[in-house]
Tab-separated table of N, CA, C and O in Angstrom:
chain	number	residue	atom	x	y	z
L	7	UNK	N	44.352	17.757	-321.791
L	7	UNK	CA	43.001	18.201	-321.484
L	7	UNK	C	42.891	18.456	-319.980
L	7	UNK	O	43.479	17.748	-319.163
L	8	UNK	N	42.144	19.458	-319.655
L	8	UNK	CA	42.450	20.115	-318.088
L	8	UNK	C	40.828	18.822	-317.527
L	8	UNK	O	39.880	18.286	-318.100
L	9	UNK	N	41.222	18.867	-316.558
L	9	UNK	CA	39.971	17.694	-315.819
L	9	UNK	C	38.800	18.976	-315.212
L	9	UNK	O	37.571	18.950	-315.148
L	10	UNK	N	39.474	19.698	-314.952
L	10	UNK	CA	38.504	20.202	-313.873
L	10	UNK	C	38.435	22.170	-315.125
L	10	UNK	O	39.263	22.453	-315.991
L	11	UNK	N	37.402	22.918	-314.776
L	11	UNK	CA	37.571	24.068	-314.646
L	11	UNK	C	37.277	25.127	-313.761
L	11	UNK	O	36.139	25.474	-313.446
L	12	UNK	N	38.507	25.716	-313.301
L	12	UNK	CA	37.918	26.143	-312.344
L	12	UNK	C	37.340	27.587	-312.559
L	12	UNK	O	37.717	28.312	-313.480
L	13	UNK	N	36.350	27.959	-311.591
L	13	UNK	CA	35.406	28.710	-311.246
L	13	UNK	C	36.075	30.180	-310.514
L	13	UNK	O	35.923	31.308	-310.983
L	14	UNK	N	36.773	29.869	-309.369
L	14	UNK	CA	37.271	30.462	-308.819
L	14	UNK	C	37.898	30.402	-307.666
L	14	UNK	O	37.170	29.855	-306.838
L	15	UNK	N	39.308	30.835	-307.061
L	15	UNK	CA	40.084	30.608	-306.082
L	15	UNK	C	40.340	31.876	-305.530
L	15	UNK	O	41.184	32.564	-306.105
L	16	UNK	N	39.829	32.286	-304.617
L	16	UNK	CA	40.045	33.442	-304.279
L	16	UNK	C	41.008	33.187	-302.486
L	16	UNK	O	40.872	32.257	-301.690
L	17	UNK	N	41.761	34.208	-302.407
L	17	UNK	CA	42.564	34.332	-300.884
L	17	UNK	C	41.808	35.509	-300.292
L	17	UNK	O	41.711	36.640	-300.769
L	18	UNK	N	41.233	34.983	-299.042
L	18	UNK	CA	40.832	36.171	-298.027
L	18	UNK	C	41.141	36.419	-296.527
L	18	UNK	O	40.674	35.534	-295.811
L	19	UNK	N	41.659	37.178	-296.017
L	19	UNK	CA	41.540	37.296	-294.509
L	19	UNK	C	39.922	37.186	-293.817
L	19	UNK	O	39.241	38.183	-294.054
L	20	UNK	N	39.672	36.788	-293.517
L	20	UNK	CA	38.449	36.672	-292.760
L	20	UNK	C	38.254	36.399	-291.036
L	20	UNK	O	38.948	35.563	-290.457
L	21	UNK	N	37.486	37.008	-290.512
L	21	UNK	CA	36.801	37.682	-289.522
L	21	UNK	C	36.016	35.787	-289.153
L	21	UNK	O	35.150	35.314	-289.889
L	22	UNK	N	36.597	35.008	-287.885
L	22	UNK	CA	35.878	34.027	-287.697
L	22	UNK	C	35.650	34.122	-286.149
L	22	UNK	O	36.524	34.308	-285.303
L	23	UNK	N	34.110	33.934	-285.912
L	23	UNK	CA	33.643	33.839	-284.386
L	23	UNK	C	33.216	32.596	-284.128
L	23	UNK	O	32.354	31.986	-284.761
L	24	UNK	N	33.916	32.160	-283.048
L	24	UNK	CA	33.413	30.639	-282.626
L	24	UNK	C	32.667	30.650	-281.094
L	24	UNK	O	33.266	31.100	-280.117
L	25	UNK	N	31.663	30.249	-281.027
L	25	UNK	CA	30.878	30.511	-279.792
L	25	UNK	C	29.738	29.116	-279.435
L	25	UNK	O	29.039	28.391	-280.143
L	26	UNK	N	29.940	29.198	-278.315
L	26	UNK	CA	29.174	28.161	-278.050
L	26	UNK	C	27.931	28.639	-276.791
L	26	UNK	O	28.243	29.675	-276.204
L	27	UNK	N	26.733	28.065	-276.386
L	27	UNK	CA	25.664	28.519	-275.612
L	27	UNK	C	24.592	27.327	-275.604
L	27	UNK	O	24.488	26.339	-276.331
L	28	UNK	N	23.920	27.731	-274.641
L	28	UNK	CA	22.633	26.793	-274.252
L	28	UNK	C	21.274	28.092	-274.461
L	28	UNK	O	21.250	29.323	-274.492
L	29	UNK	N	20.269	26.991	-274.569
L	29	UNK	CA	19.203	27.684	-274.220
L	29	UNK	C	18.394	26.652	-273.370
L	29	UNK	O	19.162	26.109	-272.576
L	30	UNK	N	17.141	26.199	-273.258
L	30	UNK	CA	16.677	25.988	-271.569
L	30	UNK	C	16.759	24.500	-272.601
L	30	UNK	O	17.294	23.715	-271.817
L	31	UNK	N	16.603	23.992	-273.449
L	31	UNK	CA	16.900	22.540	-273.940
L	31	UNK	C	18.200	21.751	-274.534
L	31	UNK	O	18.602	20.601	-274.363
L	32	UNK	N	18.625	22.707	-275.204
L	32	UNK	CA	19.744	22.346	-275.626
L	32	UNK	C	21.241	23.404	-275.739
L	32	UNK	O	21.230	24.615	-275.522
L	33	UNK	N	22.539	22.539	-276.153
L	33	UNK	CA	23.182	23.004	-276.394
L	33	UNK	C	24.009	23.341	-277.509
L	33	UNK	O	24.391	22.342	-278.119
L	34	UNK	N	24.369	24.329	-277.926
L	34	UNK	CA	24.752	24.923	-279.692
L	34	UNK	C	26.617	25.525	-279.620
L	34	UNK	O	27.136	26.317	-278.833
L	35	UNK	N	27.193	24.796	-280.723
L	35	UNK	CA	28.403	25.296	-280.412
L	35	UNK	C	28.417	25.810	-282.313
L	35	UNK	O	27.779	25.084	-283.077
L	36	UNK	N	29.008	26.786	-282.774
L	36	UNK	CA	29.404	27.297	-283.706
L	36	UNK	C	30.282	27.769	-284.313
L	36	UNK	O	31.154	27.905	-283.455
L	37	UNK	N	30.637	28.093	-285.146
L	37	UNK	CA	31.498	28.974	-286.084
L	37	UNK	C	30.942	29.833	-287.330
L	37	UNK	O	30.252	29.317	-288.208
L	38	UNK	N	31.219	30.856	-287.323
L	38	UNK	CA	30.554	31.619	-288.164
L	38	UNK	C	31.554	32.188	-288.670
L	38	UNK	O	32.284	32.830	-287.915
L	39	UNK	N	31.850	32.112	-290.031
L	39	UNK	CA	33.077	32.898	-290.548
L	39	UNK	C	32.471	34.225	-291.123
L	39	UNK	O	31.617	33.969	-291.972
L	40	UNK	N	32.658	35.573	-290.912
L	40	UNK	CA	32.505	36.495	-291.916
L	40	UNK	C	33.293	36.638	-292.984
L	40	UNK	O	34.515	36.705	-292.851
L	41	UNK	N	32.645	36.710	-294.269
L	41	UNK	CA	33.491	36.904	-295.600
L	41	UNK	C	32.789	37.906	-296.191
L	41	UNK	O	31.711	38.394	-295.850
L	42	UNK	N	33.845	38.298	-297.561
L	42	UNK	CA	33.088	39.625	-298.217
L	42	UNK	C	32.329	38.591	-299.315
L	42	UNK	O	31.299	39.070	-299.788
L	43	UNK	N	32.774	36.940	-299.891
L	43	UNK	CA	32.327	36.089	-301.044
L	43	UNK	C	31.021	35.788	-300.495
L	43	UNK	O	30.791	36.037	-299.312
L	44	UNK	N	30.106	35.251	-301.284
L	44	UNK	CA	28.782	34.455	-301.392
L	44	UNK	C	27.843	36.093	-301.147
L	44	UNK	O	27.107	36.193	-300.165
L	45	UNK	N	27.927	36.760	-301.712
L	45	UNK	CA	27.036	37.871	-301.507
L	45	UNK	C	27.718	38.304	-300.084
L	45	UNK	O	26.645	38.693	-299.623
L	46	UNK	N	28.525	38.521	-299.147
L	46	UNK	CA	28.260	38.689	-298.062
L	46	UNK	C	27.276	38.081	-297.066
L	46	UNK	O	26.448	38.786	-296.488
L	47	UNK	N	27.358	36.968	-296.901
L	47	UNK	CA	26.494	36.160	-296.425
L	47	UNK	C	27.563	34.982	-295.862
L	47	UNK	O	28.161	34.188	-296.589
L	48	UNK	N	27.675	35.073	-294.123
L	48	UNK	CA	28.557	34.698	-293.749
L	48	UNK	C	28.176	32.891	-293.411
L	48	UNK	O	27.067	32.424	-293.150
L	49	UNK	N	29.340	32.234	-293.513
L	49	UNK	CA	28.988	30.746	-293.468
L	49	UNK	C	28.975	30.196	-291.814
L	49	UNK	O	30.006	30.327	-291.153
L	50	UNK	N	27.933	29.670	-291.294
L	50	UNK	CA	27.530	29.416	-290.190
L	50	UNK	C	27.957	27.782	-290.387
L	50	UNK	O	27.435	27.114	-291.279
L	51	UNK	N	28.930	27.234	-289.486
L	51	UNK	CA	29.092	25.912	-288.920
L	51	UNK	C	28.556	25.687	-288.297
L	51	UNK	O	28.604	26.560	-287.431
L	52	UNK	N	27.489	24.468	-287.886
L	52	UNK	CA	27.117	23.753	-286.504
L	52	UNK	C	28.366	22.956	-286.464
L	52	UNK	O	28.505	22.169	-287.400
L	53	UNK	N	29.701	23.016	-285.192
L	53	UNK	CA	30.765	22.207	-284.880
L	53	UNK	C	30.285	21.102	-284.361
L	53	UNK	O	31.214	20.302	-284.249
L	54	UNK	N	29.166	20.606	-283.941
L	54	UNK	CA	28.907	19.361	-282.804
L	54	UNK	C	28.388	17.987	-284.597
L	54	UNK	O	28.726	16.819	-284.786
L	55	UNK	N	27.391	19.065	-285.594
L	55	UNK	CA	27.371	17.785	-286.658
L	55	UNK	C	28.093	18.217	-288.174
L	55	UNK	O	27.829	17.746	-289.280
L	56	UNK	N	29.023	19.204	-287.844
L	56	UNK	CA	29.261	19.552	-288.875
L	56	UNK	C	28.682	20.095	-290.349
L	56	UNK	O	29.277	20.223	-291.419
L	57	UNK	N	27.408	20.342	-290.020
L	57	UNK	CA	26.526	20.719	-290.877
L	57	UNK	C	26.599	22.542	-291.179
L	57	UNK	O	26.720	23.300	-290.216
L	58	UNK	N	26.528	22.958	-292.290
L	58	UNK	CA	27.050	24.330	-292.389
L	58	UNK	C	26.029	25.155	-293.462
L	58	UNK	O	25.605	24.480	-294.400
L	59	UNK	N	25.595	26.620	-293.379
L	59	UNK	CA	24.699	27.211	-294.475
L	59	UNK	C	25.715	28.240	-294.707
L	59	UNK	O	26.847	28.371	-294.239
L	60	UNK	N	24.929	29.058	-295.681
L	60	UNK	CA	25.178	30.687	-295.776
L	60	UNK	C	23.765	31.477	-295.083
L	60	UNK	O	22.726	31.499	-295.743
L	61	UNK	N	23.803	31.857	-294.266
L	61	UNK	CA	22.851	32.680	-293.790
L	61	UNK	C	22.768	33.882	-293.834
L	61	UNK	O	23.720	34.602	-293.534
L	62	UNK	N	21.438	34.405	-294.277
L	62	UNK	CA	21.477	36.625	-294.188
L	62	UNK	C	20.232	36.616	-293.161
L	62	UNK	O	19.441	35.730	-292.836
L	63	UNK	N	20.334	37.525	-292.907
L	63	UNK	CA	18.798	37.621	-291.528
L	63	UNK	C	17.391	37.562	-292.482
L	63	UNK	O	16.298	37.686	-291.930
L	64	UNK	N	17.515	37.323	-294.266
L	64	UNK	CA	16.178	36.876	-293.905
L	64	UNK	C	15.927	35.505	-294.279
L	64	UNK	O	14.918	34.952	-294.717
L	65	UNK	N	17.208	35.042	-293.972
L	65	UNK	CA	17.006	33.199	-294.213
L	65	UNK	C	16.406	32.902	-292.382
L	65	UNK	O	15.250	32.517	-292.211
L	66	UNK	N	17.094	33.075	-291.495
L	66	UNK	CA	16.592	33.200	-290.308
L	66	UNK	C	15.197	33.499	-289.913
L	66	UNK	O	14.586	32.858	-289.058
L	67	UNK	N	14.737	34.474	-290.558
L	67	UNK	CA	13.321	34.926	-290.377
L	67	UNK	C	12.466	33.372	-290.242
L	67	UNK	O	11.786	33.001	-289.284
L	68	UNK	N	12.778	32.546	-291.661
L	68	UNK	CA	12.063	31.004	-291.778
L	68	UNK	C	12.651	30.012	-290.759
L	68	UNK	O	13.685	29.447	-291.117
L	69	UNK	N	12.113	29.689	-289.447
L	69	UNK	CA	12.341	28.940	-288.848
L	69	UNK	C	12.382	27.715	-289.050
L	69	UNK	O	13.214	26.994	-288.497
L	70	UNK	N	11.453	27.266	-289.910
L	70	UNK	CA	11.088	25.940	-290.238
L	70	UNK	C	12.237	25.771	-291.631
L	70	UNK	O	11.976	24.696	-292.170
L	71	UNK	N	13.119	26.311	-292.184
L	71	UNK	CA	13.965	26.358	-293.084
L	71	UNK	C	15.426	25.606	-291.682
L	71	UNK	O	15.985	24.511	-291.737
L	72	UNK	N	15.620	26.776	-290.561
L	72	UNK	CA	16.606	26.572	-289.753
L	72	UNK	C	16.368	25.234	-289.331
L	72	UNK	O	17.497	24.745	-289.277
L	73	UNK	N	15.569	24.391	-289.012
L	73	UNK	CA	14.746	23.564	-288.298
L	73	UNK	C	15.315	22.102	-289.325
L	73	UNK	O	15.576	20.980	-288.892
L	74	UNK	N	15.377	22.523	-290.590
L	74	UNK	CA	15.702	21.582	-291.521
L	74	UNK	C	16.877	21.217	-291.733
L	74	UNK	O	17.401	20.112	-291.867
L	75	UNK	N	17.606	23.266	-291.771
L	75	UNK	CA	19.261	23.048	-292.264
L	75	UNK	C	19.850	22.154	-290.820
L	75	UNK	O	20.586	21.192	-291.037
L	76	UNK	N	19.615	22.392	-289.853
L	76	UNK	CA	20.332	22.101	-288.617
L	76	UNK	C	19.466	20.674	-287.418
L	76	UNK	O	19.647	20.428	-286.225
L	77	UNK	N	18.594	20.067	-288.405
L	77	UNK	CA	18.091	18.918	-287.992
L	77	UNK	C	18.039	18.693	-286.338
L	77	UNK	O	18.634	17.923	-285.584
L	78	UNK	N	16.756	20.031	-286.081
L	78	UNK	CA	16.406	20.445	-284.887
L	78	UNK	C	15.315	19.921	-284.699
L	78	UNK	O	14.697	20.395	-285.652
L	79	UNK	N	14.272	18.986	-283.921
L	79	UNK	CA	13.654	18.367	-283.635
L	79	UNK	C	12.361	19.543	-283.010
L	79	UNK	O	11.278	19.292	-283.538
L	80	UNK	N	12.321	20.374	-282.313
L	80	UNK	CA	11.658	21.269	-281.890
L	80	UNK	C	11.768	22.744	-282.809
L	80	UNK	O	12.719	23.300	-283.356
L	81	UNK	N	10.235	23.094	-282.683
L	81	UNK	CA	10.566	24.678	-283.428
L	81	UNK	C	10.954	25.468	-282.528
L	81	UNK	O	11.640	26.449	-282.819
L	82	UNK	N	10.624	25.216	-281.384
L	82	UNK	CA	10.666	26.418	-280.303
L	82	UNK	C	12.186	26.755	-280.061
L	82	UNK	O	12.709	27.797	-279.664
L	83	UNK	N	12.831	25.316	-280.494
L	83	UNK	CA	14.473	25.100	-280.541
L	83	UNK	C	14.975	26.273	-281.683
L	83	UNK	O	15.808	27.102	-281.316
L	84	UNK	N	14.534	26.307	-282.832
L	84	UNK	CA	14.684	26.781	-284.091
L	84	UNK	C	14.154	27.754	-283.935
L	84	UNK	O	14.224	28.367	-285.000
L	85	UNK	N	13.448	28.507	-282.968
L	85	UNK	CA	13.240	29.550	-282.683
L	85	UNK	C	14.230	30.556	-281.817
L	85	UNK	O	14.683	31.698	-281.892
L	86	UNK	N	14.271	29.568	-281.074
L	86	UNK	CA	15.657	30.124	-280.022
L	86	UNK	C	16.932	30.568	-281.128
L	86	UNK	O	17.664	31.540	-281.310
L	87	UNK	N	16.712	29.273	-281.706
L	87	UNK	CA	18.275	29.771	-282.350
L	87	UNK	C	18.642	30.310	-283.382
L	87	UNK	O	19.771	30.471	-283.847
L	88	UNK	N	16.990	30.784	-283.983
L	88	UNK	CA	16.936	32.042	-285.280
L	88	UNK	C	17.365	33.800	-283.593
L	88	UNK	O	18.412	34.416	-283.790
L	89	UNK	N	16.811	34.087	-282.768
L	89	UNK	CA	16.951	34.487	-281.976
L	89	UNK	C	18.567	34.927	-281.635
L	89	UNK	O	18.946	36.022	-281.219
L	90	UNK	N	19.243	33.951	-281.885
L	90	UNK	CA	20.509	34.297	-281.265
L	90	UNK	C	21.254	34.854	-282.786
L	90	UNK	O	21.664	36.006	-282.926
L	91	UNK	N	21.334	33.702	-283.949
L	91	UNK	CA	21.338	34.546	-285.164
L	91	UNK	C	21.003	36.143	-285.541
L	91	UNK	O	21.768	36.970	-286.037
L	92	UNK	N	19.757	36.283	-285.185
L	92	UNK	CA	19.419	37.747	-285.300
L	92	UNK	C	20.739	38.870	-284.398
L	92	UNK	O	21.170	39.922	-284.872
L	93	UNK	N	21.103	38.337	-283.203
L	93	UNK	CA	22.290	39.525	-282.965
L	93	UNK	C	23.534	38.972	-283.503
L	93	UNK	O	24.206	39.982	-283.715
L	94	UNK	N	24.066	38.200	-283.764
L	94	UNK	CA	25.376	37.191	-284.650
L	94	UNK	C	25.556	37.495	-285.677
L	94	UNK	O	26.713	37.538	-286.097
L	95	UNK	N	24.345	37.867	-286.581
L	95	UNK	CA	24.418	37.707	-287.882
L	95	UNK	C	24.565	39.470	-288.803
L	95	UNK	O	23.491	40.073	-288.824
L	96	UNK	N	25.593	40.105	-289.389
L	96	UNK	CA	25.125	41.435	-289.851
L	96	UNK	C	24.448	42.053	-290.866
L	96	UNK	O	24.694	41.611	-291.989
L	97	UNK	N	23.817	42.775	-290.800
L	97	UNK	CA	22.923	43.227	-291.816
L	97	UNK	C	23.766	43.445	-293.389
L	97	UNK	O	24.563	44.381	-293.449
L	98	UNK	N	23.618	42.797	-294.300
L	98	UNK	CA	23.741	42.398	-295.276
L	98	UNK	C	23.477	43.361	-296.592
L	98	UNK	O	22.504	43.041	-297.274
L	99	UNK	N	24.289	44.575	-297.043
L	99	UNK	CA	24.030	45.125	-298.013
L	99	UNK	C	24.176	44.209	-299.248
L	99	UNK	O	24.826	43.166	-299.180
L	100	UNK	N	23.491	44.662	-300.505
L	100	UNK	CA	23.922	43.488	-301.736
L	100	UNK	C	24.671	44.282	-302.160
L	100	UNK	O	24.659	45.508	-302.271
L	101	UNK	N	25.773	43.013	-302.550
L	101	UNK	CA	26.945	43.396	-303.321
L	101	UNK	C	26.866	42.409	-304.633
L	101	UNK	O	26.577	41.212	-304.623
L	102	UNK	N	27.137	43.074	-305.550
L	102	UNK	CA	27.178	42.518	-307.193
L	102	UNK	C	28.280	41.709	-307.136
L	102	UNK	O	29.430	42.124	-306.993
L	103	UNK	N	27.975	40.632	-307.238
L	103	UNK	CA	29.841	39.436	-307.416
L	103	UNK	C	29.778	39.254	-308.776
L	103	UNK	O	30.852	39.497	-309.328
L	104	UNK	N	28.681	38.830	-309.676
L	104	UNK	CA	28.776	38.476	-311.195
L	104	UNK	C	28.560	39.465	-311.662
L	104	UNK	O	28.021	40.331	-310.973
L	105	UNK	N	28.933	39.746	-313.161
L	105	UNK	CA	28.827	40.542	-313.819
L	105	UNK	C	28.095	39.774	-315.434
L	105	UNK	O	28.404	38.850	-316.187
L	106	UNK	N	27.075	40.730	-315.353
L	106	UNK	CA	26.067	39.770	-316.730
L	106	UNK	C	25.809	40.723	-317.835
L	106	UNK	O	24.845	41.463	-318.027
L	107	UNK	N	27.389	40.449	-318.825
L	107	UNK	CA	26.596	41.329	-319.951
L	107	UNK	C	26.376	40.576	-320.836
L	107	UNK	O	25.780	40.963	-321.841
């Protein structure tokens, strides 16, 4: 009897930017991998708590969402750093991954 089933294992080359920055309170270090999986919706690391999403620019739009995923104490913080997202992050055509007949 198999324990597990799996879902899917896919191999990809992927496109990873690691960047780090301040804004006038704090400081943000990252990784953002681009992939073509999860809809195209590239996976954003915070490296300092290890905490990680899938983000598209209109998860960003909700600050108070960023504010939660990345256990930011200030909005104005979560503002800044929907801000820097908005040029980081690329515009997101939908792509069909499942197929539902």
């Amino acid at each position: 009897m198999e324990l597990f089933e799996k879902l899917y294992d896919e191999h990809e080359k992927v496109k990873v930017r690691f960047i780090g920055f301040t804004t006038e309170h704090t400081r943000y270090d990252f990784g953002i991998v681009y992939t073509n999986m999860f809809f195209g919706k590239p996976l954003v690391v915070c490296m300092q708590t290890g905490r990680s999403t899938l983000l598209d620019p209109k998860d960003i739009e909700d600050t108070a969402h960023l504010q939660t995923l990345f256990r930011i104490p200030e909005q104005q913080q979560a503002a800044d750093l929907a801000e820097f997202f908005k040029t980081a992050l690329p515009e997101i055509p939908f792509v069909t991954q499942y197929d539902y007949d």
